[in-house]
mmCIF file of C-alpha atoms and ligand atoms in Angstrom:
data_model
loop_
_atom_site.group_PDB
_atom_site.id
_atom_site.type_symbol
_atom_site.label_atom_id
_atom_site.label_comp_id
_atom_site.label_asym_id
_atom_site.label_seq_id
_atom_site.Cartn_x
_atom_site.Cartn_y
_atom_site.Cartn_z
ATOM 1 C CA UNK A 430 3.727 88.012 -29.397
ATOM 2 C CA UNK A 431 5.131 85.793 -31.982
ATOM 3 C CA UNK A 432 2.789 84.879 -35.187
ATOM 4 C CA UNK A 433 3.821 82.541 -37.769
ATOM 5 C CA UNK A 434 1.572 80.345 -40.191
ATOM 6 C CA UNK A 435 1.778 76.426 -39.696
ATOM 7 C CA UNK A 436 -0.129 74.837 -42.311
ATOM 8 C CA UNK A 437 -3.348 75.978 -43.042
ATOM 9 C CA UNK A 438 -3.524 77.640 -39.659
ATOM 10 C CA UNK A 439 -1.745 80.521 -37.721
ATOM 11 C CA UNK A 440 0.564 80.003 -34.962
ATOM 12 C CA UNK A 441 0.208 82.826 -32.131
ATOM 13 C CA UNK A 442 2.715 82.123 -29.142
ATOM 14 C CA UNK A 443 2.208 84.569 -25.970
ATOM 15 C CA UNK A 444 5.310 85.909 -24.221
ATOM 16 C CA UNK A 445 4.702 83.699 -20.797
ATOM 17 C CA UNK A 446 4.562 80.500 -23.708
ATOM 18 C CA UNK A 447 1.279 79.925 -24.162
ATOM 19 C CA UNK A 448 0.721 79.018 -28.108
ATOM 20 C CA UNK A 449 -2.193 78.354 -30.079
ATOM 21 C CA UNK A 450 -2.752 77.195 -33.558
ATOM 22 C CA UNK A 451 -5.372 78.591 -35.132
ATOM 23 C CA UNK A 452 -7.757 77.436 -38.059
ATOM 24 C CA UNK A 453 -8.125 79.856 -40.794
ATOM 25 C CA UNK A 454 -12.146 79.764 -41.168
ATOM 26 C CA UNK A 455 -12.266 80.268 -37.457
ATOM 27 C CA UNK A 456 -10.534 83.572 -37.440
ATOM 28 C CA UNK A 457 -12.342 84.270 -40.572
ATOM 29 C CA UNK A 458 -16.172 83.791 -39.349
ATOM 30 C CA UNK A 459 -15.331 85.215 -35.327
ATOM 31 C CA UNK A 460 -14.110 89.039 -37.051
ATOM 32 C CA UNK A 461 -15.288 91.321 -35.059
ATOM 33 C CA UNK A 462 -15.115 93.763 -38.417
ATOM 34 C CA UNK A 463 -18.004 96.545 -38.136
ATOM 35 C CA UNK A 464 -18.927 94.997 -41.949
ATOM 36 C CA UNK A 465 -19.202 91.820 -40.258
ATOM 37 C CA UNK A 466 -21.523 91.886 -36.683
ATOM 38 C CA UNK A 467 -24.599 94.008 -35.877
ATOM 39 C CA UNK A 468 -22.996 96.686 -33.973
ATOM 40 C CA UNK A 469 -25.486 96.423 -31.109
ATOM 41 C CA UNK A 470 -26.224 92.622 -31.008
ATOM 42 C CA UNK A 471 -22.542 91.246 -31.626
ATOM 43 C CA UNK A 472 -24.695 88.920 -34.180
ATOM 44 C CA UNK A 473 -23.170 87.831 -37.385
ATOM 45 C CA UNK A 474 -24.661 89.447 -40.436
ATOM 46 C CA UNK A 475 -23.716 86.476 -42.701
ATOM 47 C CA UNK A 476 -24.476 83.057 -43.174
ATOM 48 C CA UNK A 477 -20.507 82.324 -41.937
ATOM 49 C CA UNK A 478 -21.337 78.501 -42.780
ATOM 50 C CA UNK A 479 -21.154 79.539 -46.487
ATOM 51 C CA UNK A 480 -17.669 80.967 -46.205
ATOM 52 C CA UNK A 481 -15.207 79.282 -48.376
ATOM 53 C CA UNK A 482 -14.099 75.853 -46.520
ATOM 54 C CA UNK A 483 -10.739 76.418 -47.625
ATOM 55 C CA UNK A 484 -10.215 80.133 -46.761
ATOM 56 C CA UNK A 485 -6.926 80.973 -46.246
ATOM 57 C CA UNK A 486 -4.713 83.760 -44.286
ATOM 58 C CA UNK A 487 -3.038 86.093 -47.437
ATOM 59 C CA UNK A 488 -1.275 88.299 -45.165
ATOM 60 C CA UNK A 489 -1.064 89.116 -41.461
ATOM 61 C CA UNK A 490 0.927 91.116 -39.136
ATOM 62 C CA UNK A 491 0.348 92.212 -35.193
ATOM 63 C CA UNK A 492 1.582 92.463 -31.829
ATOM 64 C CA UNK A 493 0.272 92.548 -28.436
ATOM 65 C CA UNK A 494 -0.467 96.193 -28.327
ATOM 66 C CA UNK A 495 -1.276 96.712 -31.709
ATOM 67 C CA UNK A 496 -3.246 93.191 -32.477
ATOM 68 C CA UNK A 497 -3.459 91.276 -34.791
ATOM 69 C CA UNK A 498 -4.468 92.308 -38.273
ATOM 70 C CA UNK A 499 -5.598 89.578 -41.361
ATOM 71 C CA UNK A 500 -6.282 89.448 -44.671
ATOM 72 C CA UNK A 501 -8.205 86.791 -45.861
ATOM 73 C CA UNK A 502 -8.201 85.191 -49.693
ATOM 74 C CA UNK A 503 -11.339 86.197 -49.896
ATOM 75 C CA UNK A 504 -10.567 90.009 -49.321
ATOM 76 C CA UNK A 505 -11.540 90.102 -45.912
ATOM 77 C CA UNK A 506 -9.765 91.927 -43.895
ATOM 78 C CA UNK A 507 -10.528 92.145 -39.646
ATOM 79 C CA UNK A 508 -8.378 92.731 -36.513
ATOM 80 C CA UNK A 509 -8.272 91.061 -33.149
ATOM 81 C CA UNK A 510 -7.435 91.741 -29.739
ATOM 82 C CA UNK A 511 -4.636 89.346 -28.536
ATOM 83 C CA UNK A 512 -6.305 89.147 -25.607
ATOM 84 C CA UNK A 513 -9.867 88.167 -26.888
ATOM 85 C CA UNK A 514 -7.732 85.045 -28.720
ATOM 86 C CA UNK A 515 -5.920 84.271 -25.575
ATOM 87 C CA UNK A 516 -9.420 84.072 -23.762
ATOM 88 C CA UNK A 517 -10.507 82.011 -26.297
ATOM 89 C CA UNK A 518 -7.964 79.296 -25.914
ATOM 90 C CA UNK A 519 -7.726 79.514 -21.947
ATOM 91 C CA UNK A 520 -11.763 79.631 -21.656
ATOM 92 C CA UNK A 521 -13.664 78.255 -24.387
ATOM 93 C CA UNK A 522 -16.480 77.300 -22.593
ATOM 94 C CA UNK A 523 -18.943 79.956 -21.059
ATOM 95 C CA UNK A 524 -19.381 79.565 -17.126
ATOM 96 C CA UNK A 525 -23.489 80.394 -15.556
ATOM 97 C CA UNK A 526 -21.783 82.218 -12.793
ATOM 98 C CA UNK A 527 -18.982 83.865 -13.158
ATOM 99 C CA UNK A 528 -15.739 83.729 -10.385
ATOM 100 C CA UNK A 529 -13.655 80.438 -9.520
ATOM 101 C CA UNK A 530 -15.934 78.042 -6.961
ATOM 102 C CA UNK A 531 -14.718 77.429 -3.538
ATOM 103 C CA UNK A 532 -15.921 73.824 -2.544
ATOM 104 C CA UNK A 533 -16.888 73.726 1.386
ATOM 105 C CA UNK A 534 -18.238 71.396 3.675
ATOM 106 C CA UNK A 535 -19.900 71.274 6.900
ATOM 107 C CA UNK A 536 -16.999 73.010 8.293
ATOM 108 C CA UNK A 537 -17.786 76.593 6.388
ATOM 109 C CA UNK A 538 -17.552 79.137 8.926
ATOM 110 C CA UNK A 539 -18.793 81.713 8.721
ATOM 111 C CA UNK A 540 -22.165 81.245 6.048
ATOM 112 C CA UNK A 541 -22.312 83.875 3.501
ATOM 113 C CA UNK A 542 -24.749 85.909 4.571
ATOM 114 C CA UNK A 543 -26.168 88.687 2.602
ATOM 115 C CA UNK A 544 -28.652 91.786 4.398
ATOM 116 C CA UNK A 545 -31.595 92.216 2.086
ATOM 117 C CA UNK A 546 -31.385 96.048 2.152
ATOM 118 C CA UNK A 547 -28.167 95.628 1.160
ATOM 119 C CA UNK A 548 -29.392 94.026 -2.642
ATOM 120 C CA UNK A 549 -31.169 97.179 -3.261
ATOM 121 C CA UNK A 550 -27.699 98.336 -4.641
ATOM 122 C CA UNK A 551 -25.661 97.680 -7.574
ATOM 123 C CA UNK A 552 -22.675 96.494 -5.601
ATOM 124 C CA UNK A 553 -24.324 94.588 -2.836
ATOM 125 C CA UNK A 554 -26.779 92.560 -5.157
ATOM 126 C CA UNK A 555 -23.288 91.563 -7.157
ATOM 127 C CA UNK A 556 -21.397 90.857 -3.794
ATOM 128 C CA UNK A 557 -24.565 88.427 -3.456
ATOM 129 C CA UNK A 558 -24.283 87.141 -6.675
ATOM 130 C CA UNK A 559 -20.687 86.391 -6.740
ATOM 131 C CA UNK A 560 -21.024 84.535 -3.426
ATOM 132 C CA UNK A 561 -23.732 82.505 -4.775
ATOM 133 C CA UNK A 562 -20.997 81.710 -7.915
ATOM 134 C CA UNK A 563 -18.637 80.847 -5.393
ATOM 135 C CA UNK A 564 -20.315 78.798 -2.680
ATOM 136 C CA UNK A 565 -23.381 77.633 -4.501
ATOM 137 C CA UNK A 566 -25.377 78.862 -1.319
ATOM 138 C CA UNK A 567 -26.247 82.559 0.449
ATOM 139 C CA UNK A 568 -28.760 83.166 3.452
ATOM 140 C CA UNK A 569 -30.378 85.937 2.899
ATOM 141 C CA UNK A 570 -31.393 87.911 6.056
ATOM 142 C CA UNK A 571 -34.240 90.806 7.138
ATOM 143 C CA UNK A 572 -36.784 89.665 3.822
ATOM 144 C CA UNK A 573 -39.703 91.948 4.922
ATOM 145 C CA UNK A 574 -42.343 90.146 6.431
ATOM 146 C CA UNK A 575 -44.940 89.850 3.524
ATOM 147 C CA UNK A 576 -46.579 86.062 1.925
ATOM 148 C CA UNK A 577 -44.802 87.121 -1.604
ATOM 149 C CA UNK A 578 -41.755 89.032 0.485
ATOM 150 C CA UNK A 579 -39.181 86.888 -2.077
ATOM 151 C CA UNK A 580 -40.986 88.724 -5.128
ATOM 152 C CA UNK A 581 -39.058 91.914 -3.320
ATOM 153 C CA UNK A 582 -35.835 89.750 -3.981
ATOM 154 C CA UNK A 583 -36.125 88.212 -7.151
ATOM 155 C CA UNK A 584 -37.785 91.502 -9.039
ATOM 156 C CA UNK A 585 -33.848 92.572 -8.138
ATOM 157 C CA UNK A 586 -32.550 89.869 -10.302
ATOM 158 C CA UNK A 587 -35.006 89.039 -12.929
ATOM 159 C CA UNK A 588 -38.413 86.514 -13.924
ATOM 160 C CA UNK A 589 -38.914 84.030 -11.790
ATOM 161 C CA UNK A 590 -39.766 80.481 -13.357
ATOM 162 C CA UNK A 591 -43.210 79.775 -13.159
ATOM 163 C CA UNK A 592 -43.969 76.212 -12.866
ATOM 164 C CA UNK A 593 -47.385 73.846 -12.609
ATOM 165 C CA UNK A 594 -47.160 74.730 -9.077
ATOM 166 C CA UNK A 595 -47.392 78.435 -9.626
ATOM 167 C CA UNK A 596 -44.682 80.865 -9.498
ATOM 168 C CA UNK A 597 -43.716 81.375 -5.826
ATOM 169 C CA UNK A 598 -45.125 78.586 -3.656
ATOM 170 C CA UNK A 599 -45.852 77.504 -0.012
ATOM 171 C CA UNK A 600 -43.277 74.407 1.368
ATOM 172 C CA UNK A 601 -45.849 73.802 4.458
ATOM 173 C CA UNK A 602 -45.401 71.094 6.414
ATOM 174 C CA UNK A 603 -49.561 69.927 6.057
ATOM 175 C CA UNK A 604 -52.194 67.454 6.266
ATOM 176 C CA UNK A 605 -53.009 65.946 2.668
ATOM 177 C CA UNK A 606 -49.563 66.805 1.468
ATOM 178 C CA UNK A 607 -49.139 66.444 -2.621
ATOM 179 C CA UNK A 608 -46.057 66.199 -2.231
ATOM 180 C CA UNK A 609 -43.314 64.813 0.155
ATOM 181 C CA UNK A 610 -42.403 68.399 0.837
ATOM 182 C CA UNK A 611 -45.620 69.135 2.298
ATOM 183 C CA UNK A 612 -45.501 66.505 5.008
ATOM 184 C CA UNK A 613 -43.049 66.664 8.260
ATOM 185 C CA UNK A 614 -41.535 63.742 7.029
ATOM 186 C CA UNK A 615 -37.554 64.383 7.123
ATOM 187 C CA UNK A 616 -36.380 65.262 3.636
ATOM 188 C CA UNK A 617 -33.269 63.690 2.806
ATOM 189 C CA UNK A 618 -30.491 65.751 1.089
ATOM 190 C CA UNK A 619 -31.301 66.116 -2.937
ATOM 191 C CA UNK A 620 -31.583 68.351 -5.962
ATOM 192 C CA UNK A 621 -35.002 69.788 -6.555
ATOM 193 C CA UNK A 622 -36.868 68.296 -10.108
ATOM 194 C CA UNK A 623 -34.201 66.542 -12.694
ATOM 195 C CA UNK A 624 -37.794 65.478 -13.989
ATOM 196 C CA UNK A 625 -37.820 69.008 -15.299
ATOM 197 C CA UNK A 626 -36.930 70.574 -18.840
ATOM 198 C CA UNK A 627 -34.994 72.923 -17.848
ATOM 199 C CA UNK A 628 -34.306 71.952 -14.190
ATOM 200 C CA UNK A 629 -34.830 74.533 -11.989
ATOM 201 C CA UNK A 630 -31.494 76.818 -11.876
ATOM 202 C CA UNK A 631 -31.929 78.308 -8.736
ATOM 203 C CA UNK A 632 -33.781 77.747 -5.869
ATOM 204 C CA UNK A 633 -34.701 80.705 -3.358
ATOM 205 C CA UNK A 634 -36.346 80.344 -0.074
ATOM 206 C CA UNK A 635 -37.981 82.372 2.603
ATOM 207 C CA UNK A 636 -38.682 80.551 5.653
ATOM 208 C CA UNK A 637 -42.207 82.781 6.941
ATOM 209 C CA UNK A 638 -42.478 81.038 10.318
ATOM 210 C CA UNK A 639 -40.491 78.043 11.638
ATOM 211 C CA UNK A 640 -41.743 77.516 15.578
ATOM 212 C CA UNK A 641 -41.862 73.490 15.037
ATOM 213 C CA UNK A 642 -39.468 71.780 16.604
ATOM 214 C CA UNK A 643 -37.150 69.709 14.101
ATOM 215 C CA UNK A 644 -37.011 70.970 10.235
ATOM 216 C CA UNK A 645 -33.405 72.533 10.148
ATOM 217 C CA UNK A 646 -32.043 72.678 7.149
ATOM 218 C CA UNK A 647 -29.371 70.965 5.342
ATOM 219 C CA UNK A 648 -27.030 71.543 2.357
ATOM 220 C CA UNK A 649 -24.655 69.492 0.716
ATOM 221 C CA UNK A 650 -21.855 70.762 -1.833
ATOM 222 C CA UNK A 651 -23.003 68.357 -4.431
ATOM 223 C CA UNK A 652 -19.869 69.691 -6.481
ATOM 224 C CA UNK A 653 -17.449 69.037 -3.081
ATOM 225 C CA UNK A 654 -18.892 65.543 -3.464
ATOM 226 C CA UNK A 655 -17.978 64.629 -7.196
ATOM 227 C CA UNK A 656 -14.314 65.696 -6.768
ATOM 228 C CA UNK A 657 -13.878 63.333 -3.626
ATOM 229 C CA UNK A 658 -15.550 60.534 -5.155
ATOM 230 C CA UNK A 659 -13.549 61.263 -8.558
ATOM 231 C CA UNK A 660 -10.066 61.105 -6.331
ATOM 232 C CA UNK A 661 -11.192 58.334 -4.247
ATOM 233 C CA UNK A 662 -13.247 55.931 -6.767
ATOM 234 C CA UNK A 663 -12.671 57.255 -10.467
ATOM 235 C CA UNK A 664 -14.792 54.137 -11.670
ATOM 236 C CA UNK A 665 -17.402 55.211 -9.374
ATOM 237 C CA UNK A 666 -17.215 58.649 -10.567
ATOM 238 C CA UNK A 667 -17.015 57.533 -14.448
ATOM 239 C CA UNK A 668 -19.843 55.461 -13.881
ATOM 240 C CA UNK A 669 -22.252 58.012 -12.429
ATOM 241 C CA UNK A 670 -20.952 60.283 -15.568
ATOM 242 C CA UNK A 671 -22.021 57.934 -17.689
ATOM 243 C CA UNK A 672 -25.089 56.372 -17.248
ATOM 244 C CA UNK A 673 -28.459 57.542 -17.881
ATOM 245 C CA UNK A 674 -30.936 58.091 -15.293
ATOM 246 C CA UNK A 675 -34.911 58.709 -16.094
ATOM 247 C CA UNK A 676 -36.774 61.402 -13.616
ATOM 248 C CA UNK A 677 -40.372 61.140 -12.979
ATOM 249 C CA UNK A 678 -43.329 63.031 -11.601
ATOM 250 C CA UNK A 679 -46.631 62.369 -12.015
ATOM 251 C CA UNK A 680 -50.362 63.329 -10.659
ATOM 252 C CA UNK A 681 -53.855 64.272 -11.500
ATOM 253 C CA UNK A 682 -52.463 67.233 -13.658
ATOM 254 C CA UNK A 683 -48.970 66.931 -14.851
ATOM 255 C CA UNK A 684 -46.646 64.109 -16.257
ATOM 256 C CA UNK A 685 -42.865 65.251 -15.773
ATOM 257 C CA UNK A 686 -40.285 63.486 -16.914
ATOM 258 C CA UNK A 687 -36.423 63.936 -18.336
ATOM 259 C CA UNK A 688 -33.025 62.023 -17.883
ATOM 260 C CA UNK A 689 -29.549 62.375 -17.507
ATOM 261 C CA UNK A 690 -26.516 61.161 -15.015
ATOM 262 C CA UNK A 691 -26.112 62.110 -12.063
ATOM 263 C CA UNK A 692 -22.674 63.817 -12.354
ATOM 264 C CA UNK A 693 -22.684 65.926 -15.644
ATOM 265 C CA UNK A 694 -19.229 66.942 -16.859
ATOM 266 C CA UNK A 695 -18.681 69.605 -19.401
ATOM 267 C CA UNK A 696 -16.913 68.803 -22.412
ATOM 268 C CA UNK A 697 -13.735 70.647 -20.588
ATOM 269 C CA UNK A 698 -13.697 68.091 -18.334
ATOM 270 C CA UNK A 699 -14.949 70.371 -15.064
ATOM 271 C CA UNK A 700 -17.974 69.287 -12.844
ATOM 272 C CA UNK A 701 -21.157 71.107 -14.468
ATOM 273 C CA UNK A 702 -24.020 69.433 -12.822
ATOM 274 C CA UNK A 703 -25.409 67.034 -10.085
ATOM 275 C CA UNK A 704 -28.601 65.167 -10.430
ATOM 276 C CA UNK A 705 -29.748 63.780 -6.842
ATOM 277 C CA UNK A 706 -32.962 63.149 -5.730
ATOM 278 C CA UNK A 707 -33.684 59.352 -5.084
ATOM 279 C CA UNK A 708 -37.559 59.627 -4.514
ATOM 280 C CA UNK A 709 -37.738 60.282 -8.070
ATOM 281 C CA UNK A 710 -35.244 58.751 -10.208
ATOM 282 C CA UNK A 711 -35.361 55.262 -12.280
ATOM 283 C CA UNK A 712 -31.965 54.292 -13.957
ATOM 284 C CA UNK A 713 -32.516 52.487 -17.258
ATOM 285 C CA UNK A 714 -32.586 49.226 -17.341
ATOM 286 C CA UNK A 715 -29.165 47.957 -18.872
ATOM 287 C CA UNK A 716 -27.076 44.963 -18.123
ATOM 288 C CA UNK A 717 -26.695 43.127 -14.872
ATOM 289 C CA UNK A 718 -23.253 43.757 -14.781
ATOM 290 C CA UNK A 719 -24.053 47.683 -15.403
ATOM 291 C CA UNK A 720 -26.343 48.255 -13.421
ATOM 292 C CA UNK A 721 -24.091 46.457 -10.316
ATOM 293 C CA UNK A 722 -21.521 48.510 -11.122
ATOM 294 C CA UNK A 723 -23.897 51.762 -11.244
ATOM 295 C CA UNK A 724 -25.733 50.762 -7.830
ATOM 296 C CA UNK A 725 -22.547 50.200 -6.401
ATOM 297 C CA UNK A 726 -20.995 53.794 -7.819
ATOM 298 C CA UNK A 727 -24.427 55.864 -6.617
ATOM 299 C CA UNK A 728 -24.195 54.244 -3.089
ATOM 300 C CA UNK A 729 -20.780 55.665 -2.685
ATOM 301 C CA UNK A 730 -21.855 58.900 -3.470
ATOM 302 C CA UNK A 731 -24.594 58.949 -1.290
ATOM 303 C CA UNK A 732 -22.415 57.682 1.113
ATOM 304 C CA UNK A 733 -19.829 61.295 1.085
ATOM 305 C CA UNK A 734 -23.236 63.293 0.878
ATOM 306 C CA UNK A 735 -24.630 61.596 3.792
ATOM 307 C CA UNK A 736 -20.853 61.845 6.108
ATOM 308 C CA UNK A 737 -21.591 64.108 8.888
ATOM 309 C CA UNK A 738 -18.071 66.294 7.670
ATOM 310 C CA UNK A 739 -19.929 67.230 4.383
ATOM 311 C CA UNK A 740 -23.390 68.138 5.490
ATOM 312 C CA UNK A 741 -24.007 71.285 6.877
ATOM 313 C CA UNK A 742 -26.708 71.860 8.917
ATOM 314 C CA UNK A 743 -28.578 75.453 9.755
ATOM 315 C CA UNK A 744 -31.667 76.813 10.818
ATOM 316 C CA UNK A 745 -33.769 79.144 9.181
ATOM 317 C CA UNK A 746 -35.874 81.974 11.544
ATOM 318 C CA UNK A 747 -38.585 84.168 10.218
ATOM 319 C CA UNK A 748 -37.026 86.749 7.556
ATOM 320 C CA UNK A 749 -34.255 84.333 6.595
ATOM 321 C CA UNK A 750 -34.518 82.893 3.059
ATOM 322 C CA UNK A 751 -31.595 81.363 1.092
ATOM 323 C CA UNK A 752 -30.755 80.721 -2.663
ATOM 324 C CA UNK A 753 -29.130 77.784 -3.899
ATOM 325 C CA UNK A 754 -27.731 76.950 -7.029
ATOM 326 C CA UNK A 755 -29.793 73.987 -8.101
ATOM 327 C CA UNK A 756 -27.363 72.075 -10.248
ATOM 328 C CA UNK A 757 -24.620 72.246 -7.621
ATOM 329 C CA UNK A 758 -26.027 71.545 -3.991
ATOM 330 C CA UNK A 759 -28.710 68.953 -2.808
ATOM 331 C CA UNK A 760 -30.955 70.323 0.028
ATOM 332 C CA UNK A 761 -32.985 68.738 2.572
ATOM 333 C CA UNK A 762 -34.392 68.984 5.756
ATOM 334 C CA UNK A 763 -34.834 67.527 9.560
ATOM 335 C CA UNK A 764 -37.978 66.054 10.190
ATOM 336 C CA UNK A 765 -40.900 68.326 11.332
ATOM 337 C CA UNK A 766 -42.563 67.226 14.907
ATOM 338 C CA UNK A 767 -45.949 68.999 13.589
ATOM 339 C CA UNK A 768 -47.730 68.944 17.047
ATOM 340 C CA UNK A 769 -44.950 71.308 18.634
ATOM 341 C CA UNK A 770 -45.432 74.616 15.742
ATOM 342 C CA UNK A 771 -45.670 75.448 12.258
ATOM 343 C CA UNK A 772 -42.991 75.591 9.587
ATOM 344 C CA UNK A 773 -44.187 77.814 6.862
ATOM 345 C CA UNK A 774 -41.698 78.076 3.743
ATOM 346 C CA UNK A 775 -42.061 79.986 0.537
ATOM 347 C CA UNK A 776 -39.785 78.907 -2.457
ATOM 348 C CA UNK A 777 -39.273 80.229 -6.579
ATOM 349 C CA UNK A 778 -36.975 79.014 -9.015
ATOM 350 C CA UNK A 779 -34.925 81.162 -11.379
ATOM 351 C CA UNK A 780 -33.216 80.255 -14.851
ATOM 352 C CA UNK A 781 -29.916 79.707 -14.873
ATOM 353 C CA UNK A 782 -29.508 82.196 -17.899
ATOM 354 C CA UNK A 783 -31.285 85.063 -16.031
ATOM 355 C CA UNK A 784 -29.194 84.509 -12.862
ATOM 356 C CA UNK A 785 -25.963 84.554 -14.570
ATOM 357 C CA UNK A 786 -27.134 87.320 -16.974
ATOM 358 C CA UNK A 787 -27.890 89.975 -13.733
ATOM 359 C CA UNK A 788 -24.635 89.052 -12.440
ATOM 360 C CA UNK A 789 -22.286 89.935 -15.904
ATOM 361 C CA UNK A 790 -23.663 92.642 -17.194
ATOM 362 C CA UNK A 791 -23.480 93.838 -13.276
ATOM 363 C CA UNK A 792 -19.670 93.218 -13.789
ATOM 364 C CA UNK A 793 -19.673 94.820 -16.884
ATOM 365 C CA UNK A 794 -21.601 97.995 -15.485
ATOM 366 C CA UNK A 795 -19.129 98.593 -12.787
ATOM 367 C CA UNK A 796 -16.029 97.782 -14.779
HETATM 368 FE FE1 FE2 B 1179 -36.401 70.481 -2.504
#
């Protein structure tokens, strides 16, 4: 570990070469000093945006066993672990899930597939979780055979997100449907209410009965999607990252609304959401020559999510349920031939935050 001031800042160069420059009054408010951060909470125990703007390094020294120890010219003194820099510089951004994603498509062989019993445990509820990190998508199999069988699930992982439409409700293909997933009409592949604040994180389902002909399920990787179209029409992809799409729901009760693109990139540049679902959304009304060029761009990637090679298809028996990760795949069904069976669904929605919060300090716990 080499450590060296350049200007204000201080130069830390790893041995494999990576090098970062750091800002004085950024080492200064993240000290981890006892003095400095609740012990329990990590939380700050001053007001760091009164520090000195121009607080400078008075002495340091370090290595990467020892660390790396400052003064500041304000009489601070703090130590760091080279590594938590490192981390800092190679991931500043927090993930939801944690674990590298492995983009599939209608090809994935075999489905991850998770045995309810086995969630009861520490290790198979993270196995679950990490899958779900890495494929967006798990079936979950042998859900006992209650109405509320998914509360047996979720209580495993945390609250569920109640909505206006109650906590954990019925997808039944109906008579006087109040919405178009109550009907047998085909649903067409899409991401469950952008017109939400916060959209729903996660989505898990357990399929109760399903003797109907028709109504298998599909999946899309909505994240396998944005990195074709970004390779094979980067205008297309810019577009769709830039523009500004209203979502809508409205009836008797509730008026839902919120915006957004339809391909959200985080400010590291990676993939962080997709917003599909075409029975709902309204793109604002900007210039003819925008809005061709945005019409043009969403076509294209409705086109990939509708090719047979990215769409996989399954079928859900009694028992089965799966969970999907809301802001990565779109969902959608066959079309239900109502006079042949039943097709009886239950669904929930999680928060992102509680999802990903089960599965870290699961890491954590087993090291
Ligand atoms: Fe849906």
């Amino acid at each position: 570990l080499s450590i060296e001031r350049e200007g204000r800042g201080l130069r830390i160069r790893w041995p494999d070469g990576l090098a970062h420059s750091f800002h004085p009054l950024w080492l200064r408010e993240r000290s981890f000093d006892p003095a400095n951060r609740d012990p329990l909470t990590g939380q700050r125990l001053e007001e760091a945006v009164f520090l000195p703007l121009d607080v400078s390094i008075r002495s340091f020294s370090g290595g990467v066993e020892t660390g790396v120890e400052l003064e500041f010219s304000d009489g601070h003194r703090c130590a760091f672990d080279a590594s938590d820099l490192r981390r800092a510089v190679e991931h500043p951004l927090p993930d939801d899930l944690v674990g590298a994603k492995r983009l599939w498509d209608a090809s994935l062989d075999p489905l991850p597939r998770h045995a309810f019993d086995d969630t009861a445990g520490d290790s198979g509820l993270l196995a679950l979780l990490d899958d779900l990190a890495r494929y967006g998508l798990v079936l979950v199999e042998g859900l006992p055979g209650e109405l509320d069988a998914l509360k047996s699930l979720t209580d495993r992982i945390g609250p569920i997100r109640v909505t206006n439409w109650g906590g954990i409700a019925d997808v039944k293909s109906i008579a006087n449907a109040y919405d178009l997933t109550m009907t047998g009409r085909a649903l067409e592949p899409h991401c469950d209410n952008p017109y939400r604040l916060p959209g729903p994180g996660y989505i898990f389902l357990h399929c109760i009965e399903n003797s109907a002909e028709g109504g298998d399920s599909l999946v899309v990787d909505g994240f396998h999607v944005a990195e074709r179209l970004c390779a094979e029409d980067p205008e297309a992809f810019r577009t769709l990252c830039e523009t500004p799409v209203t979502f809508r729901y409205e009836d008797g009760d509730a008026i839902l609304e919120h915006y957004g693109p339809l391909i959200e990139v985080h400010p590291d540049g990676r993939v962080h959401r997709v917003r599909f679902n075409n029975r709902t959304d309204q793109v604002v009304a900007t210039t003819i020559r925008e809005l061709d060029r945005y019409y043009a761009a969403r076509r294209a990637f409705a086109d990939l999510v509708w090719s047979p090679e990215m769409m996989l298809r399954f079928r859900l028996g009694a028992g089965q349920g799966y969970i999907v990760d809301n802001y990565r795949l779109l969902h959608g069904r066959t079309e239900v031939r109502l006079a042949t069976g039943n097709r009886h669904l239950r669904q929930c929605y999680m928060d992102r935050d509680i999802v990903a919060s089960r599965q870290k300090t699961l890491r954590r716990a087993t090291g």
